[in-house]
PDB file of C-alpha atoms in Angstrom:
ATOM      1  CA  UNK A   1      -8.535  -2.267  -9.105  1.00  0.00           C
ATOM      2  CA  UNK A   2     -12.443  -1.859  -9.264  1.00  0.00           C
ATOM      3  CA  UNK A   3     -14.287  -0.577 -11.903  1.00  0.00           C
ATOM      4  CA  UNK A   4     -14.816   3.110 -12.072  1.00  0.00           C
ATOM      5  CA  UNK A   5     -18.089   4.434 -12.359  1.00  0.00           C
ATOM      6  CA  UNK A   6     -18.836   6.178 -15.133  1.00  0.00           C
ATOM      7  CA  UNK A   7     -19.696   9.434 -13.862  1.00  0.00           C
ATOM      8  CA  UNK A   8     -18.396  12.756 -15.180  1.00  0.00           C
ATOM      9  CA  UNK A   9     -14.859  14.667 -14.433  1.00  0.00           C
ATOM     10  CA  UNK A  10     -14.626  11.857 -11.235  1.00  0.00           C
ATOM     11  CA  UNK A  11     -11.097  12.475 -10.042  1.00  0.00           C
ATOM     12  CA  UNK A  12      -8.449  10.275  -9.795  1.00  0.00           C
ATOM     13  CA  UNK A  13      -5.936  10.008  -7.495  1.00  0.00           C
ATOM     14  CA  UNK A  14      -2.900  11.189  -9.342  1.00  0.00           C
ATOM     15  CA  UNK A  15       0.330  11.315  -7.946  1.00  0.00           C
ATOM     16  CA  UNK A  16       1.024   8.941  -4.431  1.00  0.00           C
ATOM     17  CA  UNK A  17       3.242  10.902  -2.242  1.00  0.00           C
ATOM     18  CA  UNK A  18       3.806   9.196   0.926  1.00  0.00           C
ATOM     19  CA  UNK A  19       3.480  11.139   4.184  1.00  0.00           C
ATOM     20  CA  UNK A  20       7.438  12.382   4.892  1.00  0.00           C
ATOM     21  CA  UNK A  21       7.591  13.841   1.274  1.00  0.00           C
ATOM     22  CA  UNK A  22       4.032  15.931   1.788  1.00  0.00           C
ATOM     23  CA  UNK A  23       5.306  19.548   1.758  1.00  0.00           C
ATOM     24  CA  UNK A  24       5.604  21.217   4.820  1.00  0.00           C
ATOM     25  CA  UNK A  25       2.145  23.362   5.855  1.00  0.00           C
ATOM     26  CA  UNK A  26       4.053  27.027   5.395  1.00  0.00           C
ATOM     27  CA  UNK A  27       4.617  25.774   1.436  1.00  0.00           C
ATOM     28  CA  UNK A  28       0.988  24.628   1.057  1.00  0.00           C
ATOM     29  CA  UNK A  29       0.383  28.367   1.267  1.00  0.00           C
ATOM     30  CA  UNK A  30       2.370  28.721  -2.109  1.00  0.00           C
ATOM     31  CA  UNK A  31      -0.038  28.749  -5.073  1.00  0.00           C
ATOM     32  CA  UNK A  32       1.942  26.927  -7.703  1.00  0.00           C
ATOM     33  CA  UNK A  33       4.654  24.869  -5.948  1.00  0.00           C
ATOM     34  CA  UNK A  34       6.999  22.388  -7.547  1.00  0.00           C
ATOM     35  CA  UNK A  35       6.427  18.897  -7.210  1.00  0.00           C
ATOM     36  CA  UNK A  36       7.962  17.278  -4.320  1.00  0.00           C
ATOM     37  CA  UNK A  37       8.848  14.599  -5.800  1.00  0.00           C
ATOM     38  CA  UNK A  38      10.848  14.616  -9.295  1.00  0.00           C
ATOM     39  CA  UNK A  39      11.268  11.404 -11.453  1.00  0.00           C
ATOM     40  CA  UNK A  40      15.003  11.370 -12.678  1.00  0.00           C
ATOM     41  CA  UNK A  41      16.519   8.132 -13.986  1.00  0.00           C
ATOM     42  CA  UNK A  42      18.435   6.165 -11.493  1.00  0.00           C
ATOM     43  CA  UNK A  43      16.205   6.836  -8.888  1.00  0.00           C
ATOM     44  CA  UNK A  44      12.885   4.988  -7.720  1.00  0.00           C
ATOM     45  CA  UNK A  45       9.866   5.983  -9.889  1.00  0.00           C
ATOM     46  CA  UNK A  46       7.372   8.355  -8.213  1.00  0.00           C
ATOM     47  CA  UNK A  47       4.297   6.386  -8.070  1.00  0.00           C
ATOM     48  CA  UNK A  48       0.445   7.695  -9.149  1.00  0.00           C
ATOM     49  CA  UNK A  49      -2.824   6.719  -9.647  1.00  0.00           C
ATOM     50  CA  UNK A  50      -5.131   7.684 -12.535  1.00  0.00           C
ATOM     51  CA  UNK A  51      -8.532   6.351 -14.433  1.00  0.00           C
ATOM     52  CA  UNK A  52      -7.651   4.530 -17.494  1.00  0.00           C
ATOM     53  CA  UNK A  53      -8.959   2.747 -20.121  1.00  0.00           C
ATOM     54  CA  UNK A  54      -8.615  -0.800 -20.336  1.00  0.00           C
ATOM     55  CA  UNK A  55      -9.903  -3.477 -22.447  1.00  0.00           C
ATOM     56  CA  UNK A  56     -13.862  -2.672 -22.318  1.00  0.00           C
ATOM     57  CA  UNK A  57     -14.206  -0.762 -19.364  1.00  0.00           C
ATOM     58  CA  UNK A  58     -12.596   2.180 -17.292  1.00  0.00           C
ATOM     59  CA  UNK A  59     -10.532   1.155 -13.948  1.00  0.00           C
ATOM     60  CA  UNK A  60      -8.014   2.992 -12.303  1.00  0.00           C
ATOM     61  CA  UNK A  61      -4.466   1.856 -13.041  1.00  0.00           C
ATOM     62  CA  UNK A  62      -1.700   2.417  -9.994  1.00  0.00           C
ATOM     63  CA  UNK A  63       1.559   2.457 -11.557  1.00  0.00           C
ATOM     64  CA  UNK A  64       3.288   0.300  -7.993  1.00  0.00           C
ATOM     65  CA  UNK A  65       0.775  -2.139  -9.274  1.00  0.00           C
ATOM     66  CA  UNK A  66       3.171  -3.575 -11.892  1.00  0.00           C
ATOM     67  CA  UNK A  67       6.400  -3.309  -9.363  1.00  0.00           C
ATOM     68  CA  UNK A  68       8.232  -6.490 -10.587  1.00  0.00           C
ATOM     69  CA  UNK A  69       7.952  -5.901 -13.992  1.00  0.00           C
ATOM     70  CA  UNK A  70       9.641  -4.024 -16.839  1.00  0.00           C
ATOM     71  CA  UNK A  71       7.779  -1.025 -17.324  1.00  0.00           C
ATOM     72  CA  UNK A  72       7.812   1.515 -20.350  1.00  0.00           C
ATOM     73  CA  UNK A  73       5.772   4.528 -19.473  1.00  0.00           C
ATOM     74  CA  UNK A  74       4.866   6.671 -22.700  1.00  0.00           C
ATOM     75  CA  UNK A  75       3.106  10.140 -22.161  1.00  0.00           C
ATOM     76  CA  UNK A  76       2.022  11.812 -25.518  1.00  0.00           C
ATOM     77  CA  UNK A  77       0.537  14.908 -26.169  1.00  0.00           C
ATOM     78  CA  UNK A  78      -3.105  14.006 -27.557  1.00  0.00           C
ATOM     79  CA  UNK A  79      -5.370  11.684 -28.462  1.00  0.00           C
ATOM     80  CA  UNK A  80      -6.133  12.077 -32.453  1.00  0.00           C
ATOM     81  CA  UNK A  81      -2.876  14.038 -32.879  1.00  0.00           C
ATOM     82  CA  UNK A  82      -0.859  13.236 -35.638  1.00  0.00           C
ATOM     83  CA  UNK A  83       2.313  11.408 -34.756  1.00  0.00           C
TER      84      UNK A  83
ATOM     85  CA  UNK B   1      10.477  -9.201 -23.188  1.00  0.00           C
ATOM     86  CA  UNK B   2       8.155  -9.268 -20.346  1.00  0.00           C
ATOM     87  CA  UNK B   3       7.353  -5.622 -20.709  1.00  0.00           C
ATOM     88  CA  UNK B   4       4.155  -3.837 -19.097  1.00  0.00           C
ATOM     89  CA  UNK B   5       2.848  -0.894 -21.095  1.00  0.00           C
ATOM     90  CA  UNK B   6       1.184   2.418 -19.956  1.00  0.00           C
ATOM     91  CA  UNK B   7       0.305   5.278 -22.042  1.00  0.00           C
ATOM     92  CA  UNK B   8      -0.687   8.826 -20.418  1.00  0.00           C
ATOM     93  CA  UNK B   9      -2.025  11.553 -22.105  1.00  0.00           C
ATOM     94  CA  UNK B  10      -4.047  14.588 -20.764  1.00  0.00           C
ATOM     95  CA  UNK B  11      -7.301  13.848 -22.075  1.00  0.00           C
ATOM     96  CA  UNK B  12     -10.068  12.179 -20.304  1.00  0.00           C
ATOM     97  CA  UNK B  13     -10.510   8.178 -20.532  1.00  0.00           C
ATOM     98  CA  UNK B  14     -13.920   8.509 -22.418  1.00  0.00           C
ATOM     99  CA  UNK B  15     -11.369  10.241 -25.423  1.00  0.00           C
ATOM    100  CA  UNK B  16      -9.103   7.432 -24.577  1.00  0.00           C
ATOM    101  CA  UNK B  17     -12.218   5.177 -24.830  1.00  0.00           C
ATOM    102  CA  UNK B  18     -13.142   6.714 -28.223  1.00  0.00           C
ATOM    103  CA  UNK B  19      -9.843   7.109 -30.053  1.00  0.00           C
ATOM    104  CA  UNK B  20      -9.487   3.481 -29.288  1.00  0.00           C
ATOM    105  CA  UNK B  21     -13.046   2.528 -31.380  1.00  0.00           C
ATOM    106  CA  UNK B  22     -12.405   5.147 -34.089  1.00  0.00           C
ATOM    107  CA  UNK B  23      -9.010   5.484 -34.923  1.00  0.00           C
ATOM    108  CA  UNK B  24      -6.310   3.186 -32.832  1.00  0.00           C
ATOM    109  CA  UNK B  25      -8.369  -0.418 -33.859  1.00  0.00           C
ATOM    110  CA  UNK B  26      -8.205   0.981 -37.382  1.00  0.00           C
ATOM    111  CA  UNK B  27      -4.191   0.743 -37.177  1.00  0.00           C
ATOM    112  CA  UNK B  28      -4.132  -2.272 -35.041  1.00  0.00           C
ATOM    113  CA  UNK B  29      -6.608  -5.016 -35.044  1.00  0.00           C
ATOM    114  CA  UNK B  30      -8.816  -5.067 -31.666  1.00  0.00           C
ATOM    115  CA  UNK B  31      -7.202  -1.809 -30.664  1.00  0.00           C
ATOM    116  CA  UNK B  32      -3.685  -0.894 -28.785  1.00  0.00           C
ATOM    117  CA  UNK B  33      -3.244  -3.852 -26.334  1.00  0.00           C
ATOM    118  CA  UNK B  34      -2.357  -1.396 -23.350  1.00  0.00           C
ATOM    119  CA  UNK B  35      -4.194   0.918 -20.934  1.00  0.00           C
ATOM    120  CA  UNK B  36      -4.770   4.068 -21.883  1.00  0.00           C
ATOM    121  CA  UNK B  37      -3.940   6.770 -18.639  1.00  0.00           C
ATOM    122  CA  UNK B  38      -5.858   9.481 -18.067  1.00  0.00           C
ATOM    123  CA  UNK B  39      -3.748  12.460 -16.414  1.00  0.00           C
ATOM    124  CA  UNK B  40      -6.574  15.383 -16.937  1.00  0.00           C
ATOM    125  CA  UNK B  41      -4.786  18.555 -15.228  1.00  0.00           C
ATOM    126  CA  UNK B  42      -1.317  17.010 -16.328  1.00  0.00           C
ATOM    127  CA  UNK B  43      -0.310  16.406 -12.310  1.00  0.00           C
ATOM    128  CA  UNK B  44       1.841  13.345 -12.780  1.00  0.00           C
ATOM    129  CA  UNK B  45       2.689  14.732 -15.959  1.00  0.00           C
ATOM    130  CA  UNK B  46       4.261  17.522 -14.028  1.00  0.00           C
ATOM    131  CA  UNK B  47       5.879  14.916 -11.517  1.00  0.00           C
ATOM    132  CA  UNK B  48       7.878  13.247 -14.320  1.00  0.00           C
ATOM    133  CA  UNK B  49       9.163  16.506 -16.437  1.00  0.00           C
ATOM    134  CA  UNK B  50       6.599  15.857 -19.174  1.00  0.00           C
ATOM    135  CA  UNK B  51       3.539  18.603 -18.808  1.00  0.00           C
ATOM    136  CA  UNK B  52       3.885  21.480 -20.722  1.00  0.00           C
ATOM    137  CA  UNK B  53       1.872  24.341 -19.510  1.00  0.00           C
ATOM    138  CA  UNK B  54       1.824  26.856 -22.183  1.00  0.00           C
ATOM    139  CA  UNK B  55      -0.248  23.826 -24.500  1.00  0.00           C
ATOM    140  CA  UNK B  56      -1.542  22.212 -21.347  1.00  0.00           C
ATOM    141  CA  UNK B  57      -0.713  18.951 -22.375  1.00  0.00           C
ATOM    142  CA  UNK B  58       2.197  15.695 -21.342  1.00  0.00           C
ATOM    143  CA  UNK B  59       4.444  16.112 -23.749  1.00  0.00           C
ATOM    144  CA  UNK B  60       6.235  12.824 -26.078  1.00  0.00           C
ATOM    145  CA  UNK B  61       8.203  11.556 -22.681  1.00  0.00           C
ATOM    146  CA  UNK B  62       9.173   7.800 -22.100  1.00  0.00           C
ATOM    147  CA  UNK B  63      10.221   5.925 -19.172  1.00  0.00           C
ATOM    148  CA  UNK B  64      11.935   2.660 -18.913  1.00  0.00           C
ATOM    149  CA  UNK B  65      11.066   0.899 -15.233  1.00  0.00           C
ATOM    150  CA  UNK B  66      13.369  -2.189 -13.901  1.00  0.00           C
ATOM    151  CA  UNK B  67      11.350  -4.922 -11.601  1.00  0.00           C
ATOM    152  CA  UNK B  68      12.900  -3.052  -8.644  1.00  0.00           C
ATOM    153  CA  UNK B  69      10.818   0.176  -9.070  1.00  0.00           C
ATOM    154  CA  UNK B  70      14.562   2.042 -10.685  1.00  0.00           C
ATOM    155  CA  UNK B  71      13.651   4.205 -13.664  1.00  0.00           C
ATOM    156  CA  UNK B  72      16.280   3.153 -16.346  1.00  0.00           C
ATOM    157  CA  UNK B  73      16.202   5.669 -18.732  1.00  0.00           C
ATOM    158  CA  UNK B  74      14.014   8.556 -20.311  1.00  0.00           C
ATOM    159  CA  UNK B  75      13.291  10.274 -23.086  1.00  0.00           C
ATOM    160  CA  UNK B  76      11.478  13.379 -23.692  1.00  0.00           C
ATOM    161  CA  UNK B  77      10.628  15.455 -27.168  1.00  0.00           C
ATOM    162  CA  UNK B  78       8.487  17.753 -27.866  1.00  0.00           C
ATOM    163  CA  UNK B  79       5.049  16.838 -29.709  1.00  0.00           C
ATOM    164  CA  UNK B  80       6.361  17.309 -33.456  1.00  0.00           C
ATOM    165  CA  UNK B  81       8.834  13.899 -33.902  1.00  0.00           C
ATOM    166  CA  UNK B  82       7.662  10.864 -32.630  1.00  0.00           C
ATOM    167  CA  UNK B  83       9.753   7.885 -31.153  1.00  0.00           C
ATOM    168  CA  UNK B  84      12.051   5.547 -32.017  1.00  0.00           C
ATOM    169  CA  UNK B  85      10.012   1.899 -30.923  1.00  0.00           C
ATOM    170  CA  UNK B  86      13.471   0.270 -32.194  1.00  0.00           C
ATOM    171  CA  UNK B  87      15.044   1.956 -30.310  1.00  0.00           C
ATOM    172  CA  UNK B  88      12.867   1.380 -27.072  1.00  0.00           C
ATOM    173  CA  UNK B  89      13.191  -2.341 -27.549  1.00  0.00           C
ATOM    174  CA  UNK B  90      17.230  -2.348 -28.002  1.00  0.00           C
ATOM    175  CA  UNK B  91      17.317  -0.531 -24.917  1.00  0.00           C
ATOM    176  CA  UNK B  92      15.153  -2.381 -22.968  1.00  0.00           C
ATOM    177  CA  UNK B  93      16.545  -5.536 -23.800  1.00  0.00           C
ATOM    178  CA  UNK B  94      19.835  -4.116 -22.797  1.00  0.00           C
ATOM    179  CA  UNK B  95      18.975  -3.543 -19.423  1.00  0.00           C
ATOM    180  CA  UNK B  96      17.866  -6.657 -18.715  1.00  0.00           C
ATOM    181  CA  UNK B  97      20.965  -8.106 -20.366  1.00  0.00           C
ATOM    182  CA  UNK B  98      22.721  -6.140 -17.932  1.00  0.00           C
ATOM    183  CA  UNK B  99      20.490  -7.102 -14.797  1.00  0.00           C
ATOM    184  CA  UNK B 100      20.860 -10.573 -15.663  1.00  0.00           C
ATOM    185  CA  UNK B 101      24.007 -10.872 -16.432  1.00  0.00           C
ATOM    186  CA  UNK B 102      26.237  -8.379 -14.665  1.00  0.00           C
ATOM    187  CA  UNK B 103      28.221  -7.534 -18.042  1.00  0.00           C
ATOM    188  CA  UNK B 104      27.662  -3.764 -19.889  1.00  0.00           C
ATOM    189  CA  UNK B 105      26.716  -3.436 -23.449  1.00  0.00           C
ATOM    190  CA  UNK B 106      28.587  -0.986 -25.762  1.00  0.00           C
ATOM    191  CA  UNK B 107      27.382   1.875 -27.604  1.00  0.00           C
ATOM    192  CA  UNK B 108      24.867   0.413 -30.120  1.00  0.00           C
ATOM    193  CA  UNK B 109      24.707  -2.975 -28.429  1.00  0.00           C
ATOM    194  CA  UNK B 110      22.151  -5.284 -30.176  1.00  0.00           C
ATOM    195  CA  UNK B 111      21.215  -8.987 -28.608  1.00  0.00           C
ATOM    196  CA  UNK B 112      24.341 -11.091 -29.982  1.00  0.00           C
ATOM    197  CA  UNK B 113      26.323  -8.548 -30.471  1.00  0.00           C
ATOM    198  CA  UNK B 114      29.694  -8.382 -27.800  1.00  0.00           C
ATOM    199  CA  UNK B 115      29.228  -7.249 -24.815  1.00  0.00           C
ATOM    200  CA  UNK B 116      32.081  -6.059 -21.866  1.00  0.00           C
ATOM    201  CA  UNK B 117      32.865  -7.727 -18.502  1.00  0.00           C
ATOM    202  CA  UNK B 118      33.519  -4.625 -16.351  1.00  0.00           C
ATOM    203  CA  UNK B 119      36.663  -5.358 -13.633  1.00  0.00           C
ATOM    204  CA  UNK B 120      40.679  -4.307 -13.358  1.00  0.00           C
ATOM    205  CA  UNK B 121      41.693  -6.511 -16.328  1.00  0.00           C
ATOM    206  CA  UNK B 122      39.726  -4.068 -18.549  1.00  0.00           C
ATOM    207  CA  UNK B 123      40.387  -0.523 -17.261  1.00  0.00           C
ATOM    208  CA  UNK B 124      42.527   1.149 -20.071  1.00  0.00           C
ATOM    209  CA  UNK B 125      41.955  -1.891 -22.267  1.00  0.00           C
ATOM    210  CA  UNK B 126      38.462  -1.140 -23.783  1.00  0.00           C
ATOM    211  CA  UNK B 127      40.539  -0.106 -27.223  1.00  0.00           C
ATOM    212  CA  UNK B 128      42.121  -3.844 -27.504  1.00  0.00           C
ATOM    213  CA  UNK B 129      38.493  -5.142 -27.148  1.00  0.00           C
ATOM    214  CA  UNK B 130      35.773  -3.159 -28.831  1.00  0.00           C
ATOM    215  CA  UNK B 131      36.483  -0.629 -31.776  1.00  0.00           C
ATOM    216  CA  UNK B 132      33.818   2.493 -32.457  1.00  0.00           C
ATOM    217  CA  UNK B 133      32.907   1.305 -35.691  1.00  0.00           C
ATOM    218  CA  UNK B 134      31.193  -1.767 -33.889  1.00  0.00           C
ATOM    219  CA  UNK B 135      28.803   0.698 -32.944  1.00  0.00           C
ATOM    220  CA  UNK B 136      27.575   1.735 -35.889  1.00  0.00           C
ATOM    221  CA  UNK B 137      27.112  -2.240 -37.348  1.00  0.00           C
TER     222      UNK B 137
END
């Protein structure tokens, strides 16, 4: 992946939902709908995009990237938080 | 292990950037070895069960990944206890135990310890070969 450039609140591309799993248009109407897709073990990983920071330097990071590896994925709540 | 590492939080990567220099190389020399995600808005967050929105943050969620793209297993708490690393590892090398080897590990299966060869010759037999205790040594 490129280097990002360092500009401010650029977005990322977040979660990659391929074209058959895009809601249908009626449901885009819906102002807070539930995810399409749901990650639940046993079940392919729902893939995504985002900027991260890496080594020196920002890139963006696409989780399908690492398919043929073990993976861990850890979310936590904060940077400077406490545990 | 082989094991690719990505941590995702909601804040933006220049925090991530930042925590790394002030805090994070302070606990581990030249810094945490992994990326650090940035999921501002908590959207893939809310894609694996992990945003909260009353804080607005991903909460403490984990996912194991096999080389085939198959999550493994998960774990999710809320923001006050954090993991279990040993944990993490035993299952991870578990799984790939199992992928490589076709056999299932018991409850509290370590590397060495005895593992089960699933098939008819061991339905209603588990008792002769493994004893509860074992899972607790």
């Amino acid at each position: 992946m490129p280097e990002v450039p360092a500009g401010c609140a650029t977005p990322s591309p977040g979660p990659i939902i391929s074209e058959d799993e895009q809601p249908e248009p009626t449901q885009t109407q819906v102002k807070k709908e539930v995810p399409m897709v749901q990650a639940r073990v046993g079940k392919p990983a729902p893939d995504f995009e985002l900027t991260a920071f890496i080594g020196e330097g920002f890139k963006n990071v696409r989780l399908s990237d690492y398919k043929g590896k073990w993976i861990v994925v850890c979310f936590y709540p904060g940077d400077f938080t406490f545990v | 292990m082989g094991v690719e590492v990505l941590a995702i939080s909601t804040n933006s990567h220049f925090a991530h950037k930042i925590w790394q220099e002030v805090e994070l190389s302070k606990m581990v020399e030249g810094g945490v070895p992994y990326p650090l995600l940035s999921d501002a808005g908590g959207r893939v967050g809310e894609v694996y069960g992990v945003y909260d929105e009353n804080s607005g943050v991903d909460i403490r969620g984990r996912f194991i990944i096999d080389p085939d793209f198959v999550i493994r297993a998960s774990e999710i708490l809320t923001a006050e206890v954090g993991r279990n690393v040993s944990e993490l590892i035993r299952q991870v090398q578990a799984f790939q135990h199992v992928v490589k080897t076709g056999e299932v590990t018991p409850s509290g299966w370590r590397p060495g310890k005895k593992t089960l060869k699933p098939g008819p010759a061991l339905a209603g037999k588990v008792w002769k070969e493994w004893k509860p205790e074992e899972a607790f040594e």
